[in-house]
Coordinates of C-alpha atoms in Angstrom, one line a residue:
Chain A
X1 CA 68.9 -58.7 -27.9
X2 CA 65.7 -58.8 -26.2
X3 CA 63.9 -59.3 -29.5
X4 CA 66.2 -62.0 -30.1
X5 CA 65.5 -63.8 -26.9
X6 CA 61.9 -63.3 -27.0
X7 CA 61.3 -64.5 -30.7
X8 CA 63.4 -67.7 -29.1
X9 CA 61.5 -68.1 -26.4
X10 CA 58.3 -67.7 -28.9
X11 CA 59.7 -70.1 -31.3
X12 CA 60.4 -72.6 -28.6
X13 CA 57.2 -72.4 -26.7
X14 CA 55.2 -72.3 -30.0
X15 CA 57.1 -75.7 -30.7
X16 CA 55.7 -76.9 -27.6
X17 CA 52.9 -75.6 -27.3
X18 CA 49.7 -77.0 -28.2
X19 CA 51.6 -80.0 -27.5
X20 CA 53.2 -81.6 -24.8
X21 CA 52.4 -84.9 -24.2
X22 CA 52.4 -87.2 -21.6
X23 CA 51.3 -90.8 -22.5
X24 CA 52.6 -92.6 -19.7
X25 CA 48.7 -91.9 -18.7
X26 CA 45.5 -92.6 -20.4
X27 CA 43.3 -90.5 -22.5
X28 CA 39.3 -90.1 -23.0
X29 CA 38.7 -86.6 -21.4
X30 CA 38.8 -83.0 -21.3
X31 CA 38.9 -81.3 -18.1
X32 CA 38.8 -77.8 -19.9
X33 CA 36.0 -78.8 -21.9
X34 CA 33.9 -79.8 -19.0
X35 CA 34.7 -77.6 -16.7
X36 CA 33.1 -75.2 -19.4
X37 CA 30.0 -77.4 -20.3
X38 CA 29.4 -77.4 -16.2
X39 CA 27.3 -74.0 -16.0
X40 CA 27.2 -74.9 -12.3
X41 CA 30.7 -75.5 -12.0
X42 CA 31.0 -73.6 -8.6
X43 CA 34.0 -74.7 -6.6
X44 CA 36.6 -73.4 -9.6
X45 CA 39.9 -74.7 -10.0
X46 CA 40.8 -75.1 -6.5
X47 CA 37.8 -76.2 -4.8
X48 CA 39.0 -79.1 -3.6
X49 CA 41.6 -78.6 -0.4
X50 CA 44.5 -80.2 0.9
X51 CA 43.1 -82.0 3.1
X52 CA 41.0 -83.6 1.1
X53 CA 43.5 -83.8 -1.9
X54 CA 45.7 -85.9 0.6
X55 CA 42.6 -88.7 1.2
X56 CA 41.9 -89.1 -2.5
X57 CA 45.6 -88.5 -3.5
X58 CA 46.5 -91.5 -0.8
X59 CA 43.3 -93.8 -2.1
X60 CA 44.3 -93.4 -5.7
X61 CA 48.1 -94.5 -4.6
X62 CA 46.7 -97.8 -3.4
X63 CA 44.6 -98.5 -6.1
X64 CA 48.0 -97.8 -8.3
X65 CA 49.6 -100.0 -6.3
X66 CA 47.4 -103.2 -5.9
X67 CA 46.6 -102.8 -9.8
X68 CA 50.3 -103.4 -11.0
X69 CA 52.0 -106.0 -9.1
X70 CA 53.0 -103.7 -5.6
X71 CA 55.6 -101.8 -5.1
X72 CA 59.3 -102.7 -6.4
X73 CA 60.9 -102.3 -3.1
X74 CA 64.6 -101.7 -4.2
X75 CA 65.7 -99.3 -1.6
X76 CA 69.0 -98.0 -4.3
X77 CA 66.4 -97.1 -7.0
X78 CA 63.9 -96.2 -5.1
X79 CA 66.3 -93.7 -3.5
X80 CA 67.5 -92.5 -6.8
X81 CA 63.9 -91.8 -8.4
X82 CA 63.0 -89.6 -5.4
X83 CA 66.4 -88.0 -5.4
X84 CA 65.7 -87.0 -8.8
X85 CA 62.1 -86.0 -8.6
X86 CA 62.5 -84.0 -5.2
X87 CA 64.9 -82.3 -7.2
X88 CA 62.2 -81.3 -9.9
X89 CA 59.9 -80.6 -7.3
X90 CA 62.1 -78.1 -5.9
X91 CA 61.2 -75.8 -8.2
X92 CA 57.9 -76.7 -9.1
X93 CA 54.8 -74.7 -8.7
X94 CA 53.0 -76.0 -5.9
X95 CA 55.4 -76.4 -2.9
X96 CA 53.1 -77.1 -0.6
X97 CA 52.7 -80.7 -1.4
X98 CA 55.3 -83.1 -0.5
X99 CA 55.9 -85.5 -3.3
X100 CA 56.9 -89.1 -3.0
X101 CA 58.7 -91.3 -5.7
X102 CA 57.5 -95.3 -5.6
X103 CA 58.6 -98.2 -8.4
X104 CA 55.6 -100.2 -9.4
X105 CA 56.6 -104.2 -9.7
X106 CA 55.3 -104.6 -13.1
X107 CA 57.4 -104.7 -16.5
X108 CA 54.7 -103.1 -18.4
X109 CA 55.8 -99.6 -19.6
X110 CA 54.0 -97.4 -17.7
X111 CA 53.7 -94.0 -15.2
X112 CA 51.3 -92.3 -12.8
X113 CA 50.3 -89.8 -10.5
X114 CA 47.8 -89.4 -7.6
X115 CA 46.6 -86.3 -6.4
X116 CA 48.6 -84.9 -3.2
X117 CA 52.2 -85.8 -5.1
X118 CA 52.2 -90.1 -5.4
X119 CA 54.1 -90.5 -8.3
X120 CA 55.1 -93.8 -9.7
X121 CA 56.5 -95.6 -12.9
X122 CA 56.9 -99.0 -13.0
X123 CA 59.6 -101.4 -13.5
X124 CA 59.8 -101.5 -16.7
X125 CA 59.7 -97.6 -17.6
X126 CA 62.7 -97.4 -14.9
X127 CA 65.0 -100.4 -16.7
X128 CA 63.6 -98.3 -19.8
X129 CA 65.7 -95.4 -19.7
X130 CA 68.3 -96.8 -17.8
X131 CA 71.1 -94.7 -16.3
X132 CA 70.1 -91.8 -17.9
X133 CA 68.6 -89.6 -15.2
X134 CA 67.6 -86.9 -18.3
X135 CA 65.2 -89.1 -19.6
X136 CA 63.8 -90.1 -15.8
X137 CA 63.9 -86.4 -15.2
X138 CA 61.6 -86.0 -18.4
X139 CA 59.4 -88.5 -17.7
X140 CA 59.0 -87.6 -13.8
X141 CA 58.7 -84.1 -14.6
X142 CA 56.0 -85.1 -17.1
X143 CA 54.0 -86.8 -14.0
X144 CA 54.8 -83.7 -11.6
X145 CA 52.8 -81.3 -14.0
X146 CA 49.7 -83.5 -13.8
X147 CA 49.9 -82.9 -10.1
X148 CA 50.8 -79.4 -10.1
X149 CA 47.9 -78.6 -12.5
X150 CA 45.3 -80.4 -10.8
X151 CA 44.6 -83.0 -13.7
X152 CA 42.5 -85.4 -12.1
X153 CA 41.3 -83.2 -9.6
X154 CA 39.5 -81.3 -12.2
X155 CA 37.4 -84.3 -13.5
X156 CA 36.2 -85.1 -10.3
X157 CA 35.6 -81.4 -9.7
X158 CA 33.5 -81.6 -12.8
X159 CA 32.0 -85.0 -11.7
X160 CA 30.8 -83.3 -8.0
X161 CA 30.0 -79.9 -9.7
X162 CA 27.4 -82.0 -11.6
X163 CA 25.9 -84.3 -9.0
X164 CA 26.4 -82.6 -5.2
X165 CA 29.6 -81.5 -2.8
X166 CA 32.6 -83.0 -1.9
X167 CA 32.7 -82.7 1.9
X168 CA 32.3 -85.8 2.9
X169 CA 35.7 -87.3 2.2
X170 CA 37.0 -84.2 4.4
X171 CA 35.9 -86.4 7.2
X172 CA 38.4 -88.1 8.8
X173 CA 36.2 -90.8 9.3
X174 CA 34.5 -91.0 5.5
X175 CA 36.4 -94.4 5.1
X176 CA 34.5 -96.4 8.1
X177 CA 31.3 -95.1 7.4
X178 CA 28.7 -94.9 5.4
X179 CA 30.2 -91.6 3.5
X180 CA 32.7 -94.6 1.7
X181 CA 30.6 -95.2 -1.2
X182 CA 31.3 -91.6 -1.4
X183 CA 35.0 -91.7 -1.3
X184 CA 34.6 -94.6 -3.2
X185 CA 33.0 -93.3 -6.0
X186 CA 35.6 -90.2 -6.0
X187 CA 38.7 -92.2 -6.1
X188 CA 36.6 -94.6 -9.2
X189 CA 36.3 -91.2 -11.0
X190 CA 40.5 -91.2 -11.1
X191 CA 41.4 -94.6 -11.4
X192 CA 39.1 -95.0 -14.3
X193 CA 40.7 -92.1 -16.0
X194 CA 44.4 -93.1 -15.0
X195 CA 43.8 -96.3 -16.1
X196 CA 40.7 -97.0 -18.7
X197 CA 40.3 -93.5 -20.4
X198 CA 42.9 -91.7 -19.9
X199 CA 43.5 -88.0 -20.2
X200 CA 42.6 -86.0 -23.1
X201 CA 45.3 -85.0 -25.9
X202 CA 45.3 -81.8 -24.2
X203 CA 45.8 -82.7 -20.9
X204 CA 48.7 -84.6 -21.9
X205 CA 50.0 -81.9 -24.2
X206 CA 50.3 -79.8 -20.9
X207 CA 51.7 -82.1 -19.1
X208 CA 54.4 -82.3 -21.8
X209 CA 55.3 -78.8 -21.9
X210 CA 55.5 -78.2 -18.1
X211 CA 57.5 -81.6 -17.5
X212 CA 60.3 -80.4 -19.8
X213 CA 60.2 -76.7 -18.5
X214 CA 60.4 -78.0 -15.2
X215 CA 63.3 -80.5 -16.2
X216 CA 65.0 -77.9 -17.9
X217 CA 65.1 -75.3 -15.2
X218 CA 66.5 -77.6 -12.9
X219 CA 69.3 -78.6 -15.0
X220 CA 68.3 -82.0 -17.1
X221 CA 68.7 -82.0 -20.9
X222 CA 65.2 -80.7 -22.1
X223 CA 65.1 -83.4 -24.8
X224 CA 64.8 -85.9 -22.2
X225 CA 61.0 -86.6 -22.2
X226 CA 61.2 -86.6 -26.0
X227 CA 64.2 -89.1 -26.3
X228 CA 62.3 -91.7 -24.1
X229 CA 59.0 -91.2 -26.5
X230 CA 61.7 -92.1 -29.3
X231 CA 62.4 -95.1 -27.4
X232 CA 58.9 -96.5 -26.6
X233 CA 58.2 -95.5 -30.2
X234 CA 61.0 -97.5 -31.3
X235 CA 59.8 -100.7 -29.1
X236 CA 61.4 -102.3 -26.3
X237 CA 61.8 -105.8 -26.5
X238 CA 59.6 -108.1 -24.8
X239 CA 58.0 -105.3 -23.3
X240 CA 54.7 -104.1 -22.7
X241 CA 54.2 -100.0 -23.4
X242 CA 50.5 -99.3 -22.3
X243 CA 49.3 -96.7 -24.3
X244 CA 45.8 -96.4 -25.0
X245 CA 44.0 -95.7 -28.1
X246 CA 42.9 -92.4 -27.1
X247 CA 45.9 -91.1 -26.0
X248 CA 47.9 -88.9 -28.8
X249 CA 50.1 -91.0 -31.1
X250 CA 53.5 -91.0 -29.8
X251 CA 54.1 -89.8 -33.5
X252 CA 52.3 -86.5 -32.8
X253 CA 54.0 -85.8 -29.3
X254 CA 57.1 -86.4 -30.5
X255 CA 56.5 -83.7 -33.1
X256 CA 55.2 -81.6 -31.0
X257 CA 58.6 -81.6 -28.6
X258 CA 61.9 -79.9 -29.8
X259 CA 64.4 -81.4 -30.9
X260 CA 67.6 -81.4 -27.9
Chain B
X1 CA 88.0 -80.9 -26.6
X2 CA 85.6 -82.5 -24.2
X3 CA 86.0 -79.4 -21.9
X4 CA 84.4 -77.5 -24.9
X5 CA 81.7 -80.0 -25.3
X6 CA 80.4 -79.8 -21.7
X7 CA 80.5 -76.1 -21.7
X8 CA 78.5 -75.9 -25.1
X9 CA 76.2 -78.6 -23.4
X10 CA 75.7 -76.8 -20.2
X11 CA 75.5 -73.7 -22.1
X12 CA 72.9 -75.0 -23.9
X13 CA 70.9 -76.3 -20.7
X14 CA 71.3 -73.2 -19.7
X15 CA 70.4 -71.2 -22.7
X16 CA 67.0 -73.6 -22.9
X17 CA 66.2 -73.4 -19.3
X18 CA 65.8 -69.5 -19.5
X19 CA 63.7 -69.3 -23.2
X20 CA 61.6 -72.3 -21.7
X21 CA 61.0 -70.3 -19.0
X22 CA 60.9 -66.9 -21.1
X23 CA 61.2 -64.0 -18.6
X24 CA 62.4 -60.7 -19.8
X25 CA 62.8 -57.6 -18.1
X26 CA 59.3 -55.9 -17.2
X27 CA 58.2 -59.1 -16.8
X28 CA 56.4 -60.0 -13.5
X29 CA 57.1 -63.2 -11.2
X30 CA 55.6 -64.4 -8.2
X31 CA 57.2 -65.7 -5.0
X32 CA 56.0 -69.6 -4.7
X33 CA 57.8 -70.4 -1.9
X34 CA 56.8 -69.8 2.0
X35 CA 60.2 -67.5 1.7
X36 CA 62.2 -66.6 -1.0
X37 CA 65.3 -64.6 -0.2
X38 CA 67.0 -62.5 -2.8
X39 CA 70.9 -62.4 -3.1
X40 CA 73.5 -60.1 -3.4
X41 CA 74.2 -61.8 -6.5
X42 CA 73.4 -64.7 -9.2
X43 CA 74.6 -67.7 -7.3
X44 CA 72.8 -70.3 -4.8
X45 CA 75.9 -69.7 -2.4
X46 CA 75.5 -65.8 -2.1
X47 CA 74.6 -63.2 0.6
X48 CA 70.9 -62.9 1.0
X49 CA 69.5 -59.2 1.0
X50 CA 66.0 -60.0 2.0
X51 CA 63.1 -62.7 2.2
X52 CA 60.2 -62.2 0.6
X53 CA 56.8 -63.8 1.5
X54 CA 54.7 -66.4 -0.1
X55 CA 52.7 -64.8 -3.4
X56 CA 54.3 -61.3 -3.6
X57 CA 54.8 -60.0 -7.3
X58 CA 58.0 -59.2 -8.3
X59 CA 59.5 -56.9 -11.0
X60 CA 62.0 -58.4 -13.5
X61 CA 64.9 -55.8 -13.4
X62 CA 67.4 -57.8 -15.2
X63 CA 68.1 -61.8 -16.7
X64 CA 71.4 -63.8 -16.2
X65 CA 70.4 -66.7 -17.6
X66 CA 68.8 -68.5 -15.1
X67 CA 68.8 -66.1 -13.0
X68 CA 66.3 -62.7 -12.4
X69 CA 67.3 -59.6 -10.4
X70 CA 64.1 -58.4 -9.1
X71 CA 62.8 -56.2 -6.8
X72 CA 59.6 -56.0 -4.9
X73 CA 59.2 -52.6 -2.5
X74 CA 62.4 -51.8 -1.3
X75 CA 63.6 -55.3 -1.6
X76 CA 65.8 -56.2 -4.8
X77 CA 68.5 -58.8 -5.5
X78 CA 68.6 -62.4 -7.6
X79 CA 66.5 -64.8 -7.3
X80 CA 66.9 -68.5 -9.2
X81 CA 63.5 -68.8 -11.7
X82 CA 62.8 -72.0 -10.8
X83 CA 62.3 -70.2 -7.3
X84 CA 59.4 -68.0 -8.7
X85 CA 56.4 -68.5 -10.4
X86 CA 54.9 -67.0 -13.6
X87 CA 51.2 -66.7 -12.3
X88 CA 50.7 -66.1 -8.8
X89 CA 49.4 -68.5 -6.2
X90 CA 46.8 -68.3 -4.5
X91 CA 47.5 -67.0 -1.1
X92 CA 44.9 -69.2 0.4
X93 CA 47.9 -71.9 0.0
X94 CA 50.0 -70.1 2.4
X95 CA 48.0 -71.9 5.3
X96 CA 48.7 -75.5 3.5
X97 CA 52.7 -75.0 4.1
X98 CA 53.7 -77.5 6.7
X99 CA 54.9 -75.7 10.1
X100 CA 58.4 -77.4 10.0
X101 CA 59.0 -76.0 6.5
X102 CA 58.9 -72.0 7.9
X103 CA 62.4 -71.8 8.2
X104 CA 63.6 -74.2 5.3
X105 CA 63.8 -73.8 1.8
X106 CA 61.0 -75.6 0.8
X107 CA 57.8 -77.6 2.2
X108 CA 58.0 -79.9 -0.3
X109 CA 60.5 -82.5 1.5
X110 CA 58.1 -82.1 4.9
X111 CA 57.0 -85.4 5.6
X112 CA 53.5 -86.1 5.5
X113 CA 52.3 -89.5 6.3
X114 CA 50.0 -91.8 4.1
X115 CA 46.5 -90.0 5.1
X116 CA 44.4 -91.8 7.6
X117 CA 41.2 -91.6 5.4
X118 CA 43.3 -93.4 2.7
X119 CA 44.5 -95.7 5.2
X120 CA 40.7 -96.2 6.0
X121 CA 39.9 -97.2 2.2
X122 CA 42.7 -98.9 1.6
X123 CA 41.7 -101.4 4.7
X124 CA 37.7 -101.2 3.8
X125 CA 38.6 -102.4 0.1
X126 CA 40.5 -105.1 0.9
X127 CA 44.1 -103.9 -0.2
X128 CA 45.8 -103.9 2.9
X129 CA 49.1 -105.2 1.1
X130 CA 48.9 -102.4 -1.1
X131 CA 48.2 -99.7 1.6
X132 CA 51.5 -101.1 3.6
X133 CA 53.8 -100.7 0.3
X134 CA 52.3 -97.4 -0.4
X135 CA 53.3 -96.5 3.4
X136 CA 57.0 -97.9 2.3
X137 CA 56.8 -95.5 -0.3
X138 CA 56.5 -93.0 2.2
X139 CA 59.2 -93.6 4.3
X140 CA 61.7 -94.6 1.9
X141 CA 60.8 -91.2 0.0
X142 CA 60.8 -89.3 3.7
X143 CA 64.9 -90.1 3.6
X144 CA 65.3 -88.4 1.2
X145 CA 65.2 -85.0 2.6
X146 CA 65.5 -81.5 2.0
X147 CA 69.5 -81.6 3.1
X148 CA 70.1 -84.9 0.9
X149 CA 68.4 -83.0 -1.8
X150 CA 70.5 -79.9 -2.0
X151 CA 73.5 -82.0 -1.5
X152 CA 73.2 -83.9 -4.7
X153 CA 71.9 -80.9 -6.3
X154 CA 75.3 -79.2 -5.5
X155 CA 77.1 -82.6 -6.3
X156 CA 74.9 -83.1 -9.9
X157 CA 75.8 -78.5 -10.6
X158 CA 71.9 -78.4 -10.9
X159 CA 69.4 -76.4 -10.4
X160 CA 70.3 -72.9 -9.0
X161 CA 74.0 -74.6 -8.3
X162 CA 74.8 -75.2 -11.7

């Protein structure tokens, strides 16, 4: 029996593996690879803090905002997104960061995440899928995991392991002084990313595979992610679905998911 | 006949939520929460036997489904896996828990304001509008709180209340 469960659970996590996707972000990049090209990487994984998480996290959350039309302020759906995604976050891996769930005014197709726990998907990601809270569940989830595992805070840990330190923006005053251009410069780092480059195939493979564990543990159909891939795959009429050349082919993440 | 097809499908939920998660017994997990209390048995609504602290490793006795009997020390009893972690944190994170979330059971519903050095961007770049939606985010997102969370957990039969 526990053979049985473990060649499922290798079968299933093989099938995911390599793979996950995410491609409501942006491509260009690997965090892995640079963090291992950086021989002076010193500040590891979690050398950025809270605090300081919190400032870029918050910067990058306006810049999200003023790039695709402001916030959708429908209280109902607005309610329901963070309903839904403070129930994924329940039983995500870093509890110490309090999430938030925003509607972007814009009827491109599109998702993202700031450091700190800004998540947001935009108008027409949310008409999208519709009443099916799996498939928002999948695609929240997949957005969660870039927070969790510290996507964009590992490029700019990279970026600063390269050229100098990051205490500046720990400053509560970086923003009215001259240590801006510094905080400036950070937040660039991201928003470039999230919106010219984009993650790496890798990043977004990850981001994939944690989404739909962390959907499926708390209850959503696993598929969920995968059946709203389908769907942008498939088209949406008179819609935009921004995804960028370097990102995987929908084709391949799609391949990469189970089937369910 | 569509009795049986919601059992199969919650049965199947089920069944993926525990390979996608793929402990076993021998298995280690890891506390992620700043307490995690173990219950007399698997279900959200039962008797807790003890509360563990943030980033202790626990032993994987036995697996229900979603659900681990583990023991740590003296301390044994069920514990949800979505309430434990496959690789432990660090414990450096224990001091980033919010105060109010000590006796909760989670920080993540804490609220934490839009963060004044954003703020201070926000207003040096020019995107003032955009700071002040981001800031509705925030307190649309801070109604939704840890009770309202739970409740339509246990209203939805997800997560450990499924």
């Amino acid at each position: 029996m526990k053979c049985v469960r473990s060649s499922l659970a290798v079968l299933v996590l093989a099938a995911t593996a390599g793979t996950c996707l995410a491609q409501f972000s942006l491509n260009g990049f690997d965090p892995f690879k640079a963090v291992k090209d950086a021989g002076n990487f010193v500040k590891g994984v979690a050398g950025i803090g809270l605090k300081e998480e919190n400032s870029i996290g918050g910067a990058v959350a306006i810049e999200i905002v003023a790039r695709f039309g402001g916030v959708w302020k429908d209280a109902a759906a607005t309610r329901r997104v963070n309903l839904i995604g403070k129930s994924l976050t329940r039983y995500c891996d870093r509890q110490e960061l309090n999430f938030k769930f925003g509607l972007l005014n814009s009827e491109t197709i599109n998702a993202f995440s700031a450091p700190g726990g800004y998540v947001f998907i935009t108008k027409g990601l949310y008409d999208l899928v519709g009443d099916n809270d799996d498939q928002l569940a999948g695609v929240l989830g997949h957005e969660i995991t870039h927070v969790t595992q510290r996507h964009a805070l590992k490029i700019i840990e990279r970026g600063q392991a390269l050229s100098g330190g990051l205490g500046v923006i720990s400053d509560a005053t970086a923003a009215k002084n001259n240590n801006f251009s510094e905080l400036s410069g950070v937040v660039n780092e991201v928003t470039t990313t999230l919106f010219e480059k984009g993650f790496d195939p890798k990043t977004e493979y990850a981001a994939d595979k944690g989404g739909r564990a962390l959907a499926a543990v708390t209850g959503y159909a696993p598929g969920g992610l995968r059946a709203t891939l389908i769907r942008l795959k498939m088209g949406s009429a008179g819609k935009t679905a921004v995804i960028f050349p370097t990102h995987p082919s929908l084709a391949k993440r799609i391949a990469r998911l189970p089937e369910e | 006949m569509k009795k049986h097809a919601r059992f199969w499908l919650g049965a199947g939920v089920l069944f993926c939520a525990s390979a996608l998660l793929a402990y076993d017994v021998g298995d280690k997990a890891y506390t992620k929460k700043l307490e995690t209390h173990l219950l007399d048995q698997p279900q959200a609504l039962a008797h807790p036997v003890a509360k563990i602290d943030f980033a202790v490793e626990l032993n994987v006795e036995q697996v229900n489904g979603a659900w681990l009997l583990v023991s740590a020390g003296d301390n044994r009893g069920w514990v949800f896996a979505g309430n434990v972690a496959e690789k432990k944190p660090s414990g450096d994170h224990k001091t980033d828990f919010l105060p109010s979330s000590a006796s909760g059971t989670t920080a993540s519903i804490a609220a934490r304001p839009l963060d004044e050095v954003a703020k201070g961007y926000g207003d040096q770049k020019g995107l003032g509008e955009a700071k002040e939606d981001v800031e509705w985010v925030e307190r649309q997102s801070a109604q939704v709180d840890d009770a309202a969370v739970t409740a339509y957990l246990q209203a939805k039969k997800l997560g450990e209340y499924k």
